[in-house]
PDB file of C-alpha atoms in Angstrom:
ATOM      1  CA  UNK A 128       0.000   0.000   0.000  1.00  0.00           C
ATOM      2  CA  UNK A 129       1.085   3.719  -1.157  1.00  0.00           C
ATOM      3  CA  UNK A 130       1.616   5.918   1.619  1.00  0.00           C
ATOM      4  CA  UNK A 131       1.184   9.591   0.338  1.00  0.00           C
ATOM      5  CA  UNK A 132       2.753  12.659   2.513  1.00  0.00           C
ATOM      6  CA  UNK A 133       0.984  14.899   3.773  1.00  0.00           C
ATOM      7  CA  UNK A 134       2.317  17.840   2.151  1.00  0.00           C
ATOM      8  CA  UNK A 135       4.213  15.907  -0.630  1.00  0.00           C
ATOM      9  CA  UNK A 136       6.428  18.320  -2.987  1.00  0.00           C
ATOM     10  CA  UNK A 137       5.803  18.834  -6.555  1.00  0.00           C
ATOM     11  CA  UNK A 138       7.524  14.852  -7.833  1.00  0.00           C
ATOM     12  CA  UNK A 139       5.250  13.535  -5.390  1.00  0.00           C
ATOM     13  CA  UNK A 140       2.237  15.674  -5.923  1.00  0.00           C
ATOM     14  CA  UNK A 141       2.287  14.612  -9.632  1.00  0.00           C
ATOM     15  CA  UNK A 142       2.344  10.867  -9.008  1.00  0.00           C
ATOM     16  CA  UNK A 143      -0.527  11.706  -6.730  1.00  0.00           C
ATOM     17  CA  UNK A 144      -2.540  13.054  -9.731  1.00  0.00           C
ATOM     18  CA  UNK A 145      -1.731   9.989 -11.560  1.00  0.00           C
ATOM     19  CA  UNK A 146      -2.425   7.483  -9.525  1.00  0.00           C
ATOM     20  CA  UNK A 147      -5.464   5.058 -10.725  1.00  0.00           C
ATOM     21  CA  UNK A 148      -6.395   7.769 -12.281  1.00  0.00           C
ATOM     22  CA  UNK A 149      -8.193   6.686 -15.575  1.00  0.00           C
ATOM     23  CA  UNK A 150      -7.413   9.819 -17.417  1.00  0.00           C
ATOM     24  CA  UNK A 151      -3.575   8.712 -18.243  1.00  0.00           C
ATOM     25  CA  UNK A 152      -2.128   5.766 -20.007  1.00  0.00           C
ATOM     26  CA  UNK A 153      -2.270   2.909 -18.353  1.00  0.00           C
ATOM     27  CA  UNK A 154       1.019   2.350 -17.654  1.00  0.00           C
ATOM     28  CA  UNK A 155       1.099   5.521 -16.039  1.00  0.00           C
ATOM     29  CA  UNK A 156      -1.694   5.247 -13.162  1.00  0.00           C
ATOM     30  CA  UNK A 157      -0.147   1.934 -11.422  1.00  0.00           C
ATOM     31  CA  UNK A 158       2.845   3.984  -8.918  1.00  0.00           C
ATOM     32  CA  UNK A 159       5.030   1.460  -7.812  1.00  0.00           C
ATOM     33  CA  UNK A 160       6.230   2.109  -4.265  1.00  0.00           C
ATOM     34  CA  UNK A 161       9.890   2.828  -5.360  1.00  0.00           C
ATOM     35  CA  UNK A 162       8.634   5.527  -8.036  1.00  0.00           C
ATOM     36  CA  UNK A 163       7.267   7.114  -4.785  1.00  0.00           C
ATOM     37  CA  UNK A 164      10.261   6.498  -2.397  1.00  0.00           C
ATOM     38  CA  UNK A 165      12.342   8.046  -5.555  1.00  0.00           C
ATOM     39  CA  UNK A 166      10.210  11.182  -6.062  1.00  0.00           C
ATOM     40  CA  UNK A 167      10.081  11.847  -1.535  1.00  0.00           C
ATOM     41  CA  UNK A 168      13.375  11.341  -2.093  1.00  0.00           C
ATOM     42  CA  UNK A 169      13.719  14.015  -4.287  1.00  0.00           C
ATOM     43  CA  UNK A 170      11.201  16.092  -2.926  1.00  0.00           C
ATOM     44  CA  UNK A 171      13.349  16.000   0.345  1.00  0.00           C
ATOM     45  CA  UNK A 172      16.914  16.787  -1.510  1.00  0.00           C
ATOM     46  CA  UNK A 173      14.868  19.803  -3.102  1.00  0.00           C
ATOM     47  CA  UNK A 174      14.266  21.082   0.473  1.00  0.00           C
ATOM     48  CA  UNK A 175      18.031  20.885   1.558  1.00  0.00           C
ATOM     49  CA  UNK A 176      18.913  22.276  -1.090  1.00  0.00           C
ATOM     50  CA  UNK A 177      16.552  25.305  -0.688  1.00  0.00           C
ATOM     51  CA  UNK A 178      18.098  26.059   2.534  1.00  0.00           C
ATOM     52  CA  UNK A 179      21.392  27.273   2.256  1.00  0.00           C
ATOM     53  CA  UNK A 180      20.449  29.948  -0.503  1.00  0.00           C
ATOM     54  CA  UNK A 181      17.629  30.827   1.145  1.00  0.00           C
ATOM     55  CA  UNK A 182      19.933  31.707   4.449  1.00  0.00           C
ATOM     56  CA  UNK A 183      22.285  33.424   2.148  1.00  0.00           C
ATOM     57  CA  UNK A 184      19.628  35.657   0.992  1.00  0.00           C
ATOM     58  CA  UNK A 185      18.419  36.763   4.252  1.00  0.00           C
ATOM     59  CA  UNK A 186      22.469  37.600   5.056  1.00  0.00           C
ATOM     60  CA  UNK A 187      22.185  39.855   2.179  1.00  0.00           C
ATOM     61  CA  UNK A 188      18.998  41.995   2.724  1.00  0.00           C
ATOM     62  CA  UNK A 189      20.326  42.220   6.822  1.00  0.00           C
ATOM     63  CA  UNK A 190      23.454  43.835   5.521  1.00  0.00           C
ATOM     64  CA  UNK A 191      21.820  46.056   2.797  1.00  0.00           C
ATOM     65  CA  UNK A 192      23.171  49.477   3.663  1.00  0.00           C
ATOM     66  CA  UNK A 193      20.787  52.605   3.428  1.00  0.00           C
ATOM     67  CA  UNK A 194      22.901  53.579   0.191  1.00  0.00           C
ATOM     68  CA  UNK A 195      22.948  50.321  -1.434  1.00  0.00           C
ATOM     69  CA  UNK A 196      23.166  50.579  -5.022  1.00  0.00           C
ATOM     70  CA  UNK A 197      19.850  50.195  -6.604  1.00  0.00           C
ATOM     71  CA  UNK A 198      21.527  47.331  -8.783  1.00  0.00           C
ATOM     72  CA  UNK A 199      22.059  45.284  -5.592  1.00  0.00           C
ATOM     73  CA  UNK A 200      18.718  45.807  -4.315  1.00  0.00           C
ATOM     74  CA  UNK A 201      16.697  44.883  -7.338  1.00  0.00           C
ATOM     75  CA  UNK A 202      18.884  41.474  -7.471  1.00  0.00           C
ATOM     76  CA  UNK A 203      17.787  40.544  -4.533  1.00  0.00           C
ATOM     77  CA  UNK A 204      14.616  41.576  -4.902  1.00  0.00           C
ATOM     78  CA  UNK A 205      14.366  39.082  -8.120  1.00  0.00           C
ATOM     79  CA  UNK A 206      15.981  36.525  -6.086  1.00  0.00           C
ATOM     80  CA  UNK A 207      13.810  36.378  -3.013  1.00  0.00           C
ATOM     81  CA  UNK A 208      10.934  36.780  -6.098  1.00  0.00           C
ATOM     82  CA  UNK A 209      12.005  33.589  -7.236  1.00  0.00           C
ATOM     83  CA  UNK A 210      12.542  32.209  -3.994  1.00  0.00           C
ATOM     84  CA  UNK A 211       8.930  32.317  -3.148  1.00  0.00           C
ATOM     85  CA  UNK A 212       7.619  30.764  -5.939  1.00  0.00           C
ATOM     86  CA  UNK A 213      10.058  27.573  -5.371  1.00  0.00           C
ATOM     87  CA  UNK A 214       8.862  27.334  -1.928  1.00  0.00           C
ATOM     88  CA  UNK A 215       5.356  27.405  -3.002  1.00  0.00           C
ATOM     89  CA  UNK A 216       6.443  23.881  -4.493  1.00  0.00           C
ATOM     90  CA  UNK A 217       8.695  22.385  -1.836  1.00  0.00           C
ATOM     91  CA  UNK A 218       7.082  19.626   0.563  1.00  0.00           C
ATOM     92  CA  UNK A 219       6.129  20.543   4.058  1.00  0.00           C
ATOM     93  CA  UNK A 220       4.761  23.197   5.727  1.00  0.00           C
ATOM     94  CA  UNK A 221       6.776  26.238   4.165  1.00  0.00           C
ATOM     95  CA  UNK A 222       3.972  28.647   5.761  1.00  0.00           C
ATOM     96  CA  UNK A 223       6.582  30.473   7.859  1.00  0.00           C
ATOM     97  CA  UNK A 224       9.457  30.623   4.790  1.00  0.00           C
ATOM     98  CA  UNK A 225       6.823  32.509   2.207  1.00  0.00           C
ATOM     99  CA  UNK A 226       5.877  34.828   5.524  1.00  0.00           C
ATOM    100  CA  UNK A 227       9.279  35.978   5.699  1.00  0.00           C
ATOM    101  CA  UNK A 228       9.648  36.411   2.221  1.00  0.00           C
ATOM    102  CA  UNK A 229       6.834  38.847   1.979  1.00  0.00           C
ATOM    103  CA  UNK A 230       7.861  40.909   5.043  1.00  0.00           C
ATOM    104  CA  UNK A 231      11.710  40.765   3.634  1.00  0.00           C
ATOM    105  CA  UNK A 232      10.542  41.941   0.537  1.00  0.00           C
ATOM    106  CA  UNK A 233       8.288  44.430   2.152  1.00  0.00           C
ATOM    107  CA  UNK A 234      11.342  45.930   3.529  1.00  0.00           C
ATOM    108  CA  UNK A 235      13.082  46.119   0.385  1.00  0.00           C
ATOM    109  CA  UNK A 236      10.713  47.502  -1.551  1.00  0.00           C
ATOM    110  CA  UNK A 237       9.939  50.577   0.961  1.00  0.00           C
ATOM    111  CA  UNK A 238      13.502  50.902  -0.214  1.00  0.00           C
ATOM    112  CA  UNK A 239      13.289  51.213  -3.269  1.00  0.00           C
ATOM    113  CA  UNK A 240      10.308  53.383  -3.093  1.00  0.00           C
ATOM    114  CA  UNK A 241      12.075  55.861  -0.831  1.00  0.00           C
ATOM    115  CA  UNK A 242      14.530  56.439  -3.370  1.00  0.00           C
ATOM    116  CA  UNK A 243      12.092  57.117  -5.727  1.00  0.00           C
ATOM    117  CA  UNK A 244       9.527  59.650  -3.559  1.00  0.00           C
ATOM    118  CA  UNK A 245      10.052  62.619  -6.270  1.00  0.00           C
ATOM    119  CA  UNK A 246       9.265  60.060  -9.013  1.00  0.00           C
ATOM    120  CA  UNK A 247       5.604  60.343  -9.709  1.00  0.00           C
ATOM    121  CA  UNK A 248       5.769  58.068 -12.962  1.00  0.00           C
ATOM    122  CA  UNK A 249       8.578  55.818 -10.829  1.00  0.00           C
ATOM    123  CA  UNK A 250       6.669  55.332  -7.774  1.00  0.00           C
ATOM    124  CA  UNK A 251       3.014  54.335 -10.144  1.00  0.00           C
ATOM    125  CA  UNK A 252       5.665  51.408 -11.911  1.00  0.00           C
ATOM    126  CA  UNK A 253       6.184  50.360  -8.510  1.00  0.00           C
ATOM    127  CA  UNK A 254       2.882  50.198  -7.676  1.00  0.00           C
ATOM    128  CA  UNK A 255       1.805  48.399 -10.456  1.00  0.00           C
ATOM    129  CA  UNK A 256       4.179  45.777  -9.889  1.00  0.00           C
ATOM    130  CA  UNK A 257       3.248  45.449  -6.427  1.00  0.00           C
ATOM    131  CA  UNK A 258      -0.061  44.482  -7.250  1.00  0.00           C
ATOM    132  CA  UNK A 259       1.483  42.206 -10.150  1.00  0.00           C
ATOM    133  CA  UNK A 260       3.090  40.589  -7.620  1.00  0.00           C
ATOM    134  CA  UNK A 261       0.498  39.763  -5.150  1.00  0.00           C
ATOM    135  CA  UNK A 262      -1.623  38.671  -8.273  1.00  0.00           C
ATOM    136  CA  UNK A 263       0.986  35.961  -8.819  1.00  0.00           C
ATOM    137  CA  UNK A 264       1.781  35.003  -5.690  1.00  0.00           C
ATOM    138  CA  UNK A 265      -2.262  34.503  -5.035  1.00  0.00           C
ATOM    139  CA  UNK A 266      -1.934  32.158  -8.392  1.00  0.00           C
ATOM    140  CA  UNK A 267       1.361  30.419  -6.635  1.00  0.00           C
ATOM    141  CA  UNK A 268      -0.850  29.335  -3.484  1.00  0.00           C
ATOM    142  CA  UNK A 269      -2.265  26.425  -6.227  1.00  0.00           C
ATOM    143  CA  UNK A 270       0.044  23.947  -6.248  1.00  0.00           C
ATOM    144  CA  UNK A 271      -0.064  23.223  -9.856  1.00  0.00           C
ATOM    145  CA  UNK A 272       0.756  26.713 -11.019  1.00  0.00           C
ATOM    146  CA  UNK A 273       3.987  26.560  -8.825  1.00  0.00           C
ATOM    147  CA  UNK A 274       4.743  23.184 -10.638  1.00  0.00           C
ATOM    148  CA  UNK A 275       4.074  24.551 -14.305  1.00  0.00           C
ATOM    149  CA  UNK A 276       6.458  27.249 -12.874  1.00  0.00           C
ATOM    150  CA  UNK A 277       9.324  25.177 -12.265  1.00  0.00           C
ATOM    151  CA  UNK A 278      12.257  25.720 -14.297  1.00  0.00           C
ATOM    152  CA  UNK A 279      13.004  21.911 -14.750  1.00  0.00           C
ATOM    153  CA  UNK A 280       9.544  20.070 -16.212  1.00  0.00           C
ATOM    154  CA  UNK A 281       8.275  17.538 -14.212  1.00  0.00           C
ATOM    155  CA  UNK A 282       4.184  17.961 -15.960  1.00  0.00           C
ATOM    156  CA  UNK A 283       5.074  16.575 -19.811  1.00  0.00           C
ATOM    157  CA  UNK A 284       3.338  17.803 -22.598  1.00  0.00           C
ATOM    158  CA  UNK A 285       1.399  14.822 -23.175  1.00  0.00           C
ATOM    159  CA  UNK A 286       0.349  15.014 -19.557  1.00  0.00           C
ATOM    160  CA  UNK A 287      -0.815  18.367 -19.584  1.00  0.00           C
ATOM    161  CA  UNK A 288      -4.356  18.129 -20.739  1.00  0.00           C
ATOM    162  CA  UNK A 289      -4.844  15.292 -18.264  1.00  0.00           C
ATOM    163  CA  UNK A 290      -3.593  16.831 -15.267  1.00  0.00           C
ATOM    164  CA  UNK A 291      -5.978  20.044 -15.931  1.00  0.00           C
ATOM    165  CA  UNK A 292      -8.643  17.784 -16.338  1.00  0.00           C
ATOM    166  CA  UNK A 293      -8.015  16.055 -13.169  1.00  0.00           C
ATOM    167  CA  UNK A 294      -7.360  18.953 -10.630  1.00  0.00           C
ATOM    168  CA  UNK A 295      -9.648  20.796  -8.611  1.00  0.00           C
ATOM    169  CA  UNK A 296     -11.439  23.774  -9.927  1.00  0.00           C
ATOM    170  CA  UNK A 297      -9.219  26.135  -8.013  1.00  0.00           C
ATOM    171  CA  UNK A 298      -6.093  24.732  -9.487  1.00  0.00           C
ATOM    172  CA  UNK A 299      -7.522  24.951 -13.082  1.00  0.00           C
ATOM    173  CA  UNK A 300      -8.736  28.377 -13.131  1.00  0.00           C
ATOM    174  CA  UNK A 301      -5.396  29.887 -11.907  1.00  0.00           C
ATOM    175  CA  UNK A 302      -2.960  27.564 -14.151  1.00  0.00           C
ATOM    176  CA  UNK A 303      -5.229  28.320 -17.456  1.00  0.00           C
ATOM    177  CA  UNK A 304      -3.983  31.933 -16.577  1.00  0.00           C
ATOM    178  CA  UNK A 305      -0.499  30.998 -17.429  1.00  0.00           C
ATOM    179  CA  UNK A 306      -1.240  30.172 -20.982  1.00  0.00           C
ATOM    180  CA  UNK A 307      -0.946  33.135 -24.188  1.00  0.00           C
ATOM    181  CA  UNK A 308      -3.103  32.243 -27.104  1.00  0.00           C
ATOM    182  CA  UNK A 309      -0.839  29.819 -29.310  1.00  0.00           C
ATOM    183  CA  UNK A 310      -0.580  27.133 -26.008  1.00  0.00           C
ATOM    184  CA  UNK A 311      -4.304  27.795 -25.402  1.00  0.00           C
ATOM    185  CA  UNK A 312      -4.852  26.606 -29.306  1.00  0.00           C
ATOM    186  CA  UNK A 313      -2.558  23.822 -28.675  1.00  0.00           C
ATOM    187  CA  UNK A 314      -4.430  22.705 -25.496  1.00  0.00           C
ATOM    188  CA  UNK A 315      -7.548  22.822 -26.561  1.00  0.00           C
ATOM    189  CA  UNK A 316      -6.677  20.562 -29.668  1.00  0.00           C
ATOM    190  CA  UNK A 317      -5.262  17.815 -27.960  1.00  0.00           C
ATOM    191  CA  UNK A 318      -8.137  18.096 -25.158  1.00  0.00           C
ATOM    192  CA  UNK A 319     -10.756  17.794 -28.186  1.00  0.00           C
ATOM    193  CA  UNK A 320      -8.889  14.495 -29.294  1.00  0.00           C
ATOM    194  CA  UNK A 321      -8.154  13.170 -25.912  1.00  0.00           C
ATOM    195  CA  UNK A 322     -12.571  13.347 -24.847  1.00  0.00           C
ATOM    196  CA  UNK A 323     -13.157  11.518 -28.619  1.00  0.00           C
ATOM    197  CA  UNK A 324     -10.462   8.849 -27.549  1.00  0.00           C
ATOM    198  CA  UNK A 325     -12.050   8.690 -24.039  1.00  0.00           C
ATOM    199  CA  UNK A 326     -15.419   7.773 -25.445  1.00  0.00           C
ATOM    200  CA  UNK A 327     -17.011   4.804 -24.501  1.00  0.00           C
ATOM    201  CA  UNK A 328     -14.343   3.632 -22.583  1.00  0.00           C
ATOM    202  CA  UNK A 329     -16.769   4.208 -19.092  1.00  0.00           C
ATOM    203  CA  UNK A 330     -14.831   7.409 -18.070  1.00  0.00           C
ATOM    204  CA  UNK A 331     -16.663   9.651 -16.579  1.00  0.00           C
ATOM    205  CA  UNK A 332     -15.563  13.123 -18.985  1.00  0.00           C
ATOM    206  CA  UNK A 333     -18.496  15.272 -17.512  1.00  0.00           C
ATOM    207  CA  UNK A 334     -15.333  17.710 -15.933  1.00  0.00           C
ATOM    208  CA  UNK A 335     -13.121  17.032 -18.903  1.00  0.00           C
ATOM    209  CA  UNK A 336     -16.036  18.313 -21.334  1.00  0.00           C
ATOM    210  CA  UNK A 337     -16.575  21.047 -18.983  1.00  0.00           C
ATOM    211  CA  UNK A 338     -13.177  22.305 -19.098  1.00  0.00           C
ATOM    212  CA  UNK A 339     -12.815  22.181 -22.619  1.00  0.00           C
ATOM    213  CA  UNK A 340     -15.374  24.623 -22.875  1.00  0.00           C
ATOM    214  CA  UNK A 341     -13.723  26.881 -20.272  1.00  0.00           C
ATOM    215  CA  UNK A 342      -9.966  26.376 -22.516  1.00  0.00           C
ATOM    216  CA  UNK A 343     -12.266  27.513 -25.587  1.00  0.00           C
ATOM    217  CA  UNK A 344     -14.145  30.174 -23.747  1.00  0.00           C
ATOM    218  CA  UNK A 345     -10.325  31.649 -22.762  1.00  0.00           C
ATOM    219  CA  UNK A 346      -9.374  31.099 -26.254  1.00  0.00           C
ATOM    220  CA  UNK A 347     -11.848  33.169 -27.708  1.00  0.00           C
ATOM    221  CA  UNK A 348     -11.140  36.122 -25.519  1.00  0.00           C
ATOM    222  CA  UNK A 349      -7.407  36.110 -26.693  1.00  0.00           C
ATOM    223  CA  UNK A 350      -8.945  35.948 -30.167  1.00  0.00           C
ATOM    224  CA  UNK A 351     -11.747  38.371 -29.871  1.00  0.00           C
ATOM    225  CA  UNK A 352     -14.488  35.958 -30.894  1.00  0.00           C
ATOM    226  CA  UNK A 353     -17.936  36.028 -29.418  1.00  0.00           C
ATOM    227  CA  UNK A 354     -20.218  33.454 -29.442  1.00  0.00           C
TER     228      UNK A 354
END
C-alpha cells in the first residue's frame, strides 16, 4: 500500500494526480512504491537544497546598507521573487518561509520606493508591480501553477491536458492563466482528441467536457471571438 505525505512536494504531488487515475495511459496510473520512495526522495533533496540559498539571501537583505546601489537591491529583490515561488512547491509546511519572504521583501521595496519619492511616474511602476506581484503570488498558493512554474519540467506535454482535467477547480482556473493564445490553441486541440479517444471507454468526462469549454471560452477572448 502507497503511503502519500501529507504535504508531498511537486515529484510527489504529480504521481498523486496519476495514480489510478483513468485519465492517463495505463502504464502511467499503477505507482510502484519505489517511483514514490524516488520522487520523496527528491522532494526532500529539493528542500536541503533550498536552505542554504535561502539563508544566504536573508544575510544579504540584513546587511543592505541605506545607500545600497539600486543594482544590488533589485537582485535581490528578483531573487527572493524567485525564492517564493520555489517554496510554493517544496514539501512541508513552508507557511513560515513565504511569511518571511513577503515581510523581507516588504522591507526592500519601501527601499526602493524611498529612493524614488520625487518620481511620480517611478513610484506608479512600482505600484503596479506590487499588485502584479500579489496577483501571482495569489496564483502560486495552487500547487499546480507553482509546478508549471518550475524551471526543470516535471508535468510533460502529453500530460498536460490530463492533469488540468483532473485537478480541482481552483487549481484549473489559476494555471489556465499561465497560458498566451498559441498554447491555449494547442491545449484545446489535444483536449478535443483526448474526450473523442475517451469515449465509450466508461470514463466519466463530464469535468473534462466542462473544461474544454472553459480552454475555448479563454481562447476566444485572446482571439476576440464572441459566441
Amino acid at each position: 500500500m502507497l503511503k502519500f505525505s501529507l504535504k508531498p512536494g511537486r515529484r510527489e504531488r504529480h504521481l498523486m494526480r496519476k495514480h489510478n487515475n483513468p485519465l492517463f495511459p495505463e502504464s502511467e496510473r499503477a505507482i510502484s512504491p519505489q517511483a514514490l520512495t524516488e520522487a520523496q526522495r527528491l522532494d526532500h533533496e529539493e528542500i536541503v537544497e533550498f536552505i542554504p540559498g535561502f539563508r544566504k539571501l536573508i544575510q544579504q537583505a540584513v546587511a543592505l546598507q541605506p545607500n545600497e546601489q539600486s543594482e544590488v537591491i533589485l537582485k535581490l529583490k528578483e531573487d527572493f521573487d524567485k525564492s517564493y515561488e520555489q517554496a510554493c512547491g517544496l514539501a512541508d509546511d513552508q507557511s513560515e518561509t513565504k511569511t518571511a519572504i513577503i515581510k523581507l521583501l516588504a522591507v526592500i521595496m519601501k527601499s526602493v520606493e524611498g529612493g524614488a519619492k520625487n518620481d511620480p511616474v517611478a513610484l506608479d511602476e512600482l505600484e503596479q508591480e506590487r499588485i502584479a506581484r500579489d496577483t501571482h503570488f495569489a496564483l502560486l498558493e495552487q500547487p499546480l501553477v507553482a509546478d508549471l512554474l518550475y524551471p526543470e519540467k516535471l508535468i510533460g506535454d502529453n500530460e498536460l491536458v490530463a492533469t488540468l482535467f483532473s485537478v480541482s477547480d481552483e487549481e484549473f482556473g489559476a494555471a489556465i492563466s499561465l497560458f498566451d493564445q498559441s498554447q491555449l490553441e494547442m491545449l484545446c486541440s489535444e483536449a478535443d482528441q483526448m474526450i473523442d479517444a475517451w469515449r465509450g471507454t466508461g470514463v466519466d468526462l463530464a469535468t473534462a467536457e466542462k473544461r474544454l469549454i472553459d480552454l475555448n471560452t479563454l481562447l476566444k477572448a485572446y482571439t476576440g471571438e464572441t459566441g
